[in-house]
mmCIF file of C-alpha atoms and ligand atoms in Angstrom:
data_model
loop_
_atom_site.group_PDB
_atom_site.id
_atom_site.type_symbol
_atom_site.label_atom_id
_atom_site.label_comp_id
_atom_site.label_asym_id
_atom_site.label_seq_id
_atom_site.Cartn_x
_atom_site.Cartn_y
_atom_site.Cartn_z
ATOM 1 C CA MET A 94 -22.451 24.365 16.918
ATOM 2 C CA THR A 95 -24.698 22.605 14.422
ATOM 3 C CA THR A 96 -24.715 18.931 15.075
ATOM 4 C CA SER A 97 -27.851 17.711 13.423
ATOM 5 C CA LEU A 98 -29.328 15.324 10.946
ATOM 6 C CA LYS A 99 -30.122 16.751 7.525
ATOM 7 C CA LYS A 100 -31.745 15.067 4.571
ATOM 8 C CA ARG A 101 -29.735 15.865 1.450
ATOM 9 C CA SER A 102 -31.470 13.701 -1.140
ATOM 10 C CA LYS A 103 -33.629 10.658 -1.468
ATOM 11 C CA GLU A 104 -30.730 8.458 -0.482
ATOM 12 C CA ILE A 105 -28.320 10.740 1.373
ATOM 13 C CA TYR A 106 -28.467 12.037 4.951
ATOM 14 C CA GLN A 107 -25.860 14.288 6.474
ATOM 15 C CA ILE A 108 -24.868 13.571 10.091
ATOM 16 C CA THR A 109 -22.868 16.454 11.583
ATOM 17 C CA LEU A 110 -20.706 15.795 14.641
ATOM 18 C CA PRO A 111 -18.609 17.947 16.939
ATOM 19 C CA THR A 112 -14.794 17.755 16.827
ATOM 20 C CA PRO A 113 -12.213 19.104 19.284
ATOM 21 C CA PHE A 114 -10.273 20.565 16.361
ATOM 22 C CA LEU A 115 -9.986 24.066 14.980
ATOM 23 C CA VAL A 116 -11.843 23.093 11.820
ATOM 24 C CA GLY A 117 -15.078 22.698 13.809
ATOM 25 C CA PRO A 118 -17.881 20.172 13.200
ATOM 26 C CA ILE A 119 -17.551 17.431 10.635
ATOM 27 C CA ASN A 120 -20.152 16.170 8.190
ATOM 28 C CA THR A 121 -20.492 12.459 7.704
ATOM 29 C CA TYR A 122 -22.935 11.019 5.142
ATOM 30 C CA LEU A 123 -25.312 8.144 5.306
ATOM 31 C CA ILE A 124 -26.124 6.573 1.961
ATOM 32 C CA PHE A 125 -29.141 4.278 1.686
ATOM 33 C CA GLY A 126 -27.687 2.037 -1.057
ATOM 34 C CA ASP A 127 -27.848 -1.725 -1.327
ATOM 35 C CA ALA A 128 -25.724 -1.547 1.773
ATOM 36 C CA LEU A 129 -26.395 1.013 4.469
ATOM 37 C CA THR A 130 -23.255 3.078 4.052
ATOM 38 C CA LEU A 131 -21.529 5.737 6.127
ATOM 39 C CA VAL A 132 -18.973 8.068 4.520
ATOM 40 C CA ASP A 133 -16.492 9.121 7.235
ATOM 41 C CA THR A 134 -17.077 8.612 10.959
ATOM 42 C CA GLY A 135 -16.133 11.628 13.109
ATOM 43 C CA PRO A 136 -13.316 11.737 15.682
ATOM 44 C CA LEU A 137 -12.884 9.364 18.580
ATOM 45 C CA THR A 138 -14.586 11.408 21.285
ATOM 46 C CA ASP A 139 -17.522 10.694 23.577
ATOM 47 C CA GLU A 140 -19.382 13.723 22.227
ATOM 48 C CA ALA A 141 -19.037 12.644 18.595
ATOM 49 C CA LEU A 142 -20.075 9.098 19.437
ATOM 50 C CA TYR A 143 -23.069 10.353 21.368
ATOM 51 C CA GLN A 144 -24.168 12.549 18.480
ATOM 52 C CA MET A 145 -23.671 9.787 15.963
ATOM 53 C CA LYS A 146 -25.837 7.409 17.980
ATOM 54 C CA ARG A 147 -28.469 10.044 18.598
ATOM 55 C CA GLN A 148 -28.772 11.033 14.935
ATOM 56 C CA LEU A 149 -28.831 7.404 13.719
ATOM 57 C CA ALA A 150 -31.610 6.783 16.262
ATOM 58 C CA GLU A 151 -33.644 9.528 14.634
ATOM 59 C CA LEU A 152 -33.758 7.206 11.606
ATOM 60 C CA ASN A 153 -34.396 4.184 13.808
ATOM 61 C CA LEU A 154 -30.867 2.997 13.219
ATOM 62 C CA SER A 155 -27.980 2.010 15.435
ATOM 63 C CA LEU A 156 -24.213 1.675 14.964
ATOM 64 C CA ASN A 157 -24.683 -2.039 14.178
ATOM 65 C CA ASP A 158 -26.905 -1.320 11.202
ATOM 66 C CA ILE A 159 -24.091 0.249 9.211
ATOM 67 C CA GLU A 160 -22.833 -2.275 6.683
ATOM 68 C CA LEU A 161 -20.193 -0.298 4.871
ATOM 69 C CA VAL A 162 -17.900 2.527 5.981
ATOM 70 C CA VAL A 163 -16.146 4.526 3.252
ATOM 71 C CA LEU A 164 -13.302 6.727 4.499
ATOM 72 C CA THR A 165 -12.392 9.731 2.415
ATOM 73 C CA HIS A 166 -8.915 10.174 4.002
ATOM 74 C CA HIS A 167 -6.837 9.393 7.040
ATOM 75 C CA HIS A 168 -7.363 12.481 9.213
ATOM 76 C CA PRO A 169 -8.710 11.752 12.724
ATOM 77 C CA ASP A 170 -11.967 13.699 12.360
ATOM 78 C CA HIS A 171 -12.800 11.418 9.433
ATOM 79 C CA ILE A 172 -11.706 8.018 10.704
ATOM 80 C CA GLY A 173 -11.678 8.220 14.498
ATOM 81 C CA LEU A 174 -14.901 6.335 15.281
ATOM 82 C CA VAL A 175 -14.440 3.599 12.705
ATOM 83 C CA GLN A 176 -14.018 0.840 15.353
ATOM 84 C CA LYS A 177 -17.506 1.512 16.644
ATOM 85 C CA PHE A 178 -19.012 0.130 13.454
ATOM 86 C CA LEU A 179 -17.075 -3.175 13.638
ATOM 87 C CA PRO A 180 -17.416 -6.041 13.199
ATOM 88 C CA ASN A 181 -20.654 -5.493 11.239
ATOM 89 C CA ALA A 182 -19.356 -2.966 8.727
ATOM 90 C CA LYS A 183 -16.805 -3.452 5.989
ATOM 91 C CA VAL A 184 -14.233 -0.651 5.836
ATOM 92 C CA VAL A 185 -13.056 0.674 2.486
ATOM 93 C CA GLY A 186 -10.699 3.458 1.375
ATOM 94 C CA HIS A 187 -7.583 4.301 -0.599
ATOM 95 C CA PRO A 188 -4.456 2.089 -0.290
ATOM 96 C CA LYS A 189 -2.643 5.066 1.286
ATOM 97 C CA LEU A 190 -5.203 5.149 4.047
ATOM 98 C CA LYS A 191 -4.217 1.633 5.147
ATOM 99 C CA PRO A 192 -0.993 2.339 7.071
ATOM 100 C CA TRP A 193 -2.660 5.154 9.032
ATOM 101 C CA LEU A 194 -5.778 3.159 9.788
ATOM 102 C CA GLU A 195 -3.812 0.062 10.769
ATOM 103 C CA LYS A 196 -1.228 2.157 12.660
ATOM 104 C CA ASP A 197 1.566 0.408 10.771
ATOM 105 C CA GLU A 198 4.566 0.889 13.105
ATOM 106 C CA LYS A 199 7.185 0.749 10.424
ATOM 107 C CA PHE A 200 5.371 3.252 8.233
ATOM 108 C CA LEU A 201 4.767 5.645 11.101
ATOM 109 C CA THR A 202 8.361 5.447 12.288
ATOM 110 C CA ASN A 203 9.663 6.082 8.778
ATOM 111 C CA THR A 204 7.311 9.011 8.358
ATOM 112 C CA ARG A 205 8.415 10.621 11.615
ATOM 113 C CA ALA A 206 12.064 10.103 10.708
ATOM 114 C CA TYR A 207 11.456 11.626 7.282
ATOM 115 C CA PHE A 208 9.865 14.717 8.746
ATOM 116 C CA ARG A 209 12.694 15.234 11.270
ATOM 117 C CA ARG A 210 15.201 15.286 8.404
ATOM 118 C CA PHE A 211 12.979 17.214 6.061
ATOM 119 C CA TYR A 212 12.051 20.011 8.453
ATOM 120 C CA LYS A 213 15.657 20.294 9.515
ATOM 121 C CA GLU A 214 16.800 20.670 5.904
ATOM 122 C CA ASN A 215 14.230 23.401 5.442
ATOM 123 C CA GLY A 216 15.380 25.416 8.366
ATOM 124 C CA VAL A 217 12.933 24.520 11.091
ATOM 125 C CA PRO A 218 14.534 24.781 14.564
ATOM 126 C CA GLU A 219 14.573 21.667 16.736
ATOM 127 C CA GLN A 220 12.018 23.019 19.207
ATOM 128 C CA TRP A 221 9.338 23.402 16.479
ATOM 129 C CA ILE A 222 10.121 19.985 15.041
ATOM 130 C CA GLU A 223 9.530 18.488 18.500
ATOM 131 C CA GLU A 224 6.342 20.466 18.877
ATOM 132 C CA MET A 225 4.950 19.321 15.504
ATOM 133 C CA ASP A 226 5.732 15.738 16.405
ATOM 134 C CA ARG A 227 3.926 16.170 19.721
ATOM 135 C CA ILE A 228 0.869 17.630 17.931
ATOM 136 C CA ASN A 229 0.779 14.727 15.447
ATOM 137 C CA ARG A 230 0.729 12.273 18.288
ATOM 138 C CA TYR A 231 -2.050 14.258 19.932
ATOM 139 C CA TYR A 232 -4.109 13.949 16.712
ATOM 140 C CA MET A 233 -3.436 10.226 16.460
ATOM 141 C CA ALA A 234 -4.984 9.806 19.898
ATOM 142 C CA TYR A 235 -8.346 10.596 18.296
ATOM 143 C CA THR A 236 -8.169 7.415 16.206
ATOM 144 C CA GLU A 237 -8.323 3.702 16.876
ATOM 145 C CA ARG A 238 -6.682 0.909 14.971
ATOM 146 C CA ALA A 239 -8.843 -0.836 12.393
ATOM 147 C CA SER A 240 -8.117 -2.787 9.232
ATOM 148 C CA LEU A 241 -9.012 -1.854 5.720
ATOM 149 C CA ASP A 242 -11.160 -4.561 4.050
ATOM 150 C CA THR A 243 -11.096 -3.262 0.490
ATOM 151 C CA GLU A 244 -8.816 -0.792 -1.260
ATOM 152 C CA LEU A 245 -10.380 1.711 -3.616
ATOM 153 C CA ILE A 246 -8.584 3.447 -6.440
ATOM 154 C CA GLU A 247 -9.459 5.760 -9.322
ATOM 155 C CA ASN A 248 -12.656 4.847 -11.191
ATOM 156 C CA ASP A 249 -13.486 1.907 -8.940
ATOM 157 C CA SER A 250 -17.138 1.275 -8.354
ATOM 158 C CA ILE A 251 -18.071 0.622 -4.758
ATOM 159 C CA GLU A 252 -19.819 -2.593 -3.872
ATOM 160 C CA GLY A 253 -22.909 -1.765 -1.872
ATOM 161 C CA ILE A 254 -23.588 1.653 -3.380
ATOM 162 C CA PRO A 255 -24.212 1.141 -7.107
ATOM 163 C CA GLY A 256 -23.897 4.275 -9.202
ATOM 164 C CA TRP A 257 -21.054 5.736 -7.106
ATOM 165 C CA THR A 258 -17.468 5.684 -8.302
ATOM 166 C CA VAL A 259 -14.168 6.669 -6.801
ATOM 167 C CA LEU A 260 -12.147 9.731 -7.785
ATOM 168 C CA GLU A 261 -8.620 9.996 -6.355
ATOM 169 C CA THR A 262 -8.332 13.540 -5.062
ATOM 170 C CA PRO A 263 -4.899 13.824 -3.409
ATOM 171 C CA GLY A 264 -3.556 17.111 -2.132
ATOM 172 C CA HIS A 265 -5.172 17.748 1.240
ATOM 173 C CA ALA A 266 -4.187 14.201 2.081
ATOM 174 C CA GLN A 267 -2.392 11.575 -0.027
ATOM 175 C CA SER A 268 -5.070 9.058 0.941
ATOM 176 C CA HIS A 269 -7.903 11.328 -0.197
ATOM 177 C CA ILE A 270 -10.710 9.974 -2.355
ATOM 178 C CA SER A 271 -14.044 11.549 -3.319
ATOM 179 C CA LEU A 272 -17.183 9.716 -4.340
ATOM 180 C CA LEU A 273 -18.938 10.646 -7.529
ATOM 181 C CA HIS A 274 -22.484 9.732 -8.435
ATOM 182 C CA GLU A 275 -22.128 9.748 -12.207
ATOM 183 C CA LYS A 276 -25.822 9.936 -13.082
ATOM 184 C CA ASN A 277 -26.649 13.058 -11.090
ATOM 185 C CA SER A 278 -23.103 14.533 -10.881
ATOM 186 C CA THR A 279 -23.219 14.645 -7.093
ATOM 187 C CA MET A 280 -19.990 14.267 -5.116
ATOM 188 C CA ILE A 281 -19.160 13.509 -1.524
ATOM 189 C CA ALA A 282 -15.748 15.068 -1.345
ATOM 190 C CA GLY A 283 -14.461 14.969 2.236
ATOM 191 C CA ASP A 284 -12.015 17.839 2.759
ATOM 192 C CA HIS A 285 -11.175 18.218 -0.926
ATOM 193 C CA LEU A 286 -13.385 21.250 -1.339
ATOM 194 C CA ILE A 287 -14.920 23.247 1.507
ATOM 195 C CA ALA A 288 -17.277 26.184 0.973
ATOM 196 C CA HIS A 289 -16.150 28.531 3.727
ATOM 197 C CA ILE A 290 -12.387 27.844 3.971
ATOM 198 C CA SER A 291 -9.634 26.898 1.555
ATOM 199 C CA SER A 292 -8.460 23.396 2.145
ATOM 200 C CA ASN A 293 -4.794 23.054 3.147
ATOM 201 C CA ALA A 294 -2.576 20.905 0.904
ATOM 202 C CA ILE A 295 -0.692 19.376 3.782
ATOM 203 C CA VAL A 296 2.918 18.266 3.237
ATOM 204 C CA GLU A 297 3.407 14.501 3.571
ATOM 205 C CA ALA A 298 6.345 12.145 3.521
ATOM 206 C CA PRO A 299 6.896 9.743 0.596
ATOM 207 C CA TYR A 300 4.992 6.505 1.021
ATOM 208 C CA TRP A 301 6.769 3.143 1.070
ATOM 209 C CA ASN A 302 9.274 3.073 -1.769
ATOM 210 C CA GLU A 303 8.368 6.461 -3.289
ATOM 211 C CA GLN A 304 11.537 8.492 -3.750
ATOM 212 C CA LYS A 305 10.299 12.036 -3.339
ATOM 213 C CA ARG A 306 7.791 13.918 -1.247
ATOM 214 C CA PRO A 307 4.601 14.664 -3.170
ATOM 215 C CA LYS A 308 4.196 18.299 -4.192
ATOM 216 C CA THR A 309 0.860 18.486 -2.542
ATOM 217 C CA LEU A 310 -0.408 21.872 -3.715
ATOM 218 C CA LEU A 311 0.274 20.930 -7.332
ATOM 219 C CA GLN A 312 -1.550 17.642 -6.869
ATOM 220 C CA TYR A 313 -4.361 19.476 -5.181
ATOM 221 C CA ARG A 314 -4.763 21.866 -8.119
ATOM 222 C CA ASP A 315 -4.976 18.937 -10.577
ATOM 223 C CA ALA A 316 -7.450 17.142 -8.350
ATOM 224 C CA LEU A 317 -9.618 20.273 -8.166
ATOM 225 C CA GLU A 318 -9.744 20.454 -11.955
ATOM 226 C CA LYS A 319 -11.221 16.940 -11.933
ATOM 227 C CA CYS A 320 -14.239 18.074 -9.938
ATOM 228 C CA LYS A 321 -15.334 21.051 -12.052
ATOM 229 C CA GLY A 322 -18.064 19.026 -13.779
ATOM 230 C CA ALA A 323 -19.864 18.231 -10.531
ATOM 231 C CA ARG A 324 -23.296 19.729 -10.048
ATOM 232 C CA MET A 325 -23.355 19.499 -6.249
ATOM 233 C CA ILE A 326 -20.625 18.698 -3.766
ATOM 234 C CA TYR A 327 -21.193 17.599 -0.179
ATOM 235 C CA SER A 328 -18.210 18.486 2.005
ATOM 236 C CA GLY A 329 -16.640 17.162 5.145
ATOM 237 C CA HIS A 330 -17.104 20.587 6.790
ATOM 238 C CA GLY A 331 -19.627 23.368 6.302
ATOM 239 C CA ASP A 332 -22.326 23.816 3.666
ATOM 240 C CA ALA A 333 -22.946 21.892 0.512
ATOM 241 C CA ILE A 334 -21.486 23.518 -2.600
ATOM 242 C CA ASP A 335 -24.019 24.118 -5.367
ATOM 243 C CA LYS A 336 -21.702 25.904 -7.795
ATOM 244 C CA PRO A 337 -18.521 23.795 -7.594
ATOM 245 C CA LYS A 338 -17.003 25.115 -10.827
ATOM 246 C CA GLU A 339 -17.173 28.733 -9.623
ATOM 247 C CA LEU A 340 -15.661 27.888 -6.239
ATOM 248 C CA ILE A 341 -12.929 25.777 -7.790
ATOM 249 C CA GLU A 342 -11.950 28.559 -10.181
ATOM 250 C CA LYS A 343 -11.948 31.043 -7.309
ATOM 251 C CA ARG A 344 -9.672 28.709 -5.256
ATOM 252 C CA LEU A 345 -7.266 28.153 -8.157
ATOM 253 C CA ARG A 346 -7.054 31.911 -8.805
ATOM 254 C CA ALA A 347 -6.482 32.651 -5.112
ATOM 255 C CA MET A 348 -3.503 30.266 -5.113
ATOM 256 C CA GLU A 349 -1.962 32.004 -8.083
ATOM 257 C CA GLU A 350 -2.389 35.360 -6.420
ATOM 258 C CA LYS A 351 -0.995 34.104 -3.157
ATOM 259 C CA ALA A 352 2.066 32.674 -4.900
ATOM 260 C CA GLN A 353 2.722 36.138 -6.359
ATOM 261 C CA VAL A 354 2.390 37.745 -2.948
ATOM 262 C CA PHE A 355 4.841 35.242 -1.539
ATOM 263 C CA LYS A 356 7.190 35.952 -4.411
ATOM 264 C CA ARG A 357 7.181 39.660 -3.650
ATOM 265 C CA LYS A 358 8.018 38.926 -0.009
ATOM 266 C CA MET A 359 10.934 36.627 -0.850
ATOM 267 C CA GLY A 360 13.427 39.317 -1.656
ATOM 268 C CA ASN A 361 16.384 38.508 -3.848
ATOM 269 C CA ASP A 362 18.603 36.503 -1.453
ATOM 270 C CA PRO A 363 18.438 32.749 -1.018
ATOM 271 C CA PHE A 364 16.035 31.712 1.773
ATOM 272 C CA GLN A 365 14.729 28.620 3.547
ATOM 273 C CA VAL A 366 11.087 27.626 3.668
ATOM 274 C CA PHE A 367 10.721 28.092 7.442
ATOM 275 C CA GLN A 368 12.330 31.497 7.317
ATOM 276 C CA LEU A 369 9.783 32.642 4.675
ATOM 277 C CA SER A 370 6.841 31.108 6.565
ATOM 278 C CA LYS A 371 7.825 33.005 9.717
ATOM 279 C CA GLN A 372 7.900 36.175 7.699
ATOM 280 C CA LEU A 373 4.550 35.460 6.014
ATOM 281 C CA TYR A 374 2.766 34.316 9.147
ATOM 282 C CA PRO A 375 4.440 36.125 12.023
ATOM 283 C CA LYS A 376 1.385 35.840 14.279
ATOM 284 C CA ILE A 377 0.463 32.190 13.762
ATOM 285 C CA TYR A 378 3.565 30.271 12.726
ATOM 286 C CA GLU A 379 4.296 29.308 16.338
ATOM 287 C CA LYS A 380 0.838 27.903 16.962
ATOM 288 C CA GLN A 381 0.326 26.437 13.505
ATOM 289 C CA THR A 382 3.805 25.576 12.444
ATOM 290 C CA ALA A 383 2.905 22.605 10.207
ATOM 291 C CA LEU A 384 0.044 24.321 8.410
ATOM 292 C CA THR A 385 1.909 27.574 7.762
ATOM 293 C CA PHE A 386 4.917 25.585 6.621
ATOM 294 C CA SER A 387 2.757 23.541 4.185
ATOM 295 C CA GLU A 388 1.102 26.657 2.862
ATOM 296 C CA THR A 389 4.468 28.337 2.263
ATOM 297 C CA LEU A 390 6.125 25.320 0.696
ATOM 298 C CA GLY A 391 3.094 24.589 -1.505
ATOM 299 C CA HIS A 392 3.216 28.032 -3.108
ATOM 300 C CA ILE A 393 6.992 27.822 -3.485
ATOM 301 C CA ASP A 394 6.484 24.512 -5.293
ATOM 302 C CA MET A 395 4.022 26.262 -7.594
ATOM 303 C CA LEU A 396 6.530 29.030 -8.344
ATOM 304 C CA GLU A 397 9.264 26.503 -8.904
ATOM 305 C CA GLU A 398 7.016 24.590 -11.331
ATOM 306 C CA GLN A 399 6.440 27.866 -13.228
ATOM 307 C CA GLY A 400 10.199 28.515 -13.337
ATOM 308 C CA GLU A 401 10.006 31.599 -11.118
ATOM 309 C CA VAL A 402 11.910 30.055 -8.215
ATOM 310 C CA SER A 403 14.702 27.487 -8.098
ATOM 311 C CA SER A 404 16.165 25.418 -5.305
ATOM 312 C CA TYR A 405 19.553 24.050 -4.374
ATOM 313 C CA LYS A 406 21.094 22.086 -1.560
ATOM 314 C CA GLU A 407 24.089 23.199 0.458
ATOM 315 C CA GLY A 408 25.265 20.555 2.899
ATOM 316 C CA ASN A 409 22.076 19.401 4.559
ATOM 317 C CA ALA A 410 20.175 22.618 3.982
ATOM 318 C CA VAL A 411 17.729 23.375 1.167
ATOM 319 C CA TYR A 412 17.560 26.921 -0.168
ATOM 320 C CA TYR A 413 15.241 28.598 -2.605
ATOM 321 C CA GLN A 414 15.815 31.728 -4.658
ATOM 322 C CA LYS A 415 13.960 33.780 -7.177
ATOM 323 C CA THR A 416 15.152 33.126 -10.715
HETATM 324 ZN ZN1 ZN B 578 -8.690 16.413 6.537
#
């Protein structure tokens, strides 16, 4: 496992930390701006904290020297250690990060209730709904409550790191932002684009008074288009991406091809999302129920958008069918 300090440019260092998750190590980034800034923190584990301290020490720095923490999105490997930089650092991120970071009880309860209903409507048996809920709680244990000092939205500049602006890049997470250095077209893009794996557009519940669930794969595709002009992208996992446009086009094409494969597997009868995801991922749907469900639903959303699939509700059950 590579957990080491790497100089990426005159002002950017990459600090790689271990995670207990399938995705493997995470890259956080130190920016020497007007404020000493850290983009993402690593998960709340002793090993990640140890590595963070050790790599900061290589630059003669300690946790207390960090003045600004920018969080790309709410997943535990990105926000888990945020408390360790308080009270010295200011914490900034997207408004949709706030309820996760602050562990807003009402929001979390609503989200859990939404998913119970939603999964049920889409044919997921009770035992898997319970299991996904249990796994979500397990992930949350790798985070600690913190408050968000400043909310960042599209095109905001970030106080403390002049030259960097915010791009909203939802899809993988609703709270996802990427940082763009306009002058040299460099991005720090969290999990938005990863060199060695395709990022999952994870299904999420509507936020606050939103009426409908976001169609995350469609959002994700739009947000990928926005990054085609970047010259270099630093990711939350794996290597830096030096030909972003090529990789983005490859990812977009792969989704279209996958949607067509799914379409061929659908048959002509009405089906439910869970039923199809079992059929598509017979070996992993039990272990990775949420991810395989998201992947299946995302491509169904794409096909529905293209008019190739339609949906209807019967009682409390949602069905899809080829048109
Ligand atoms: Zn993530």
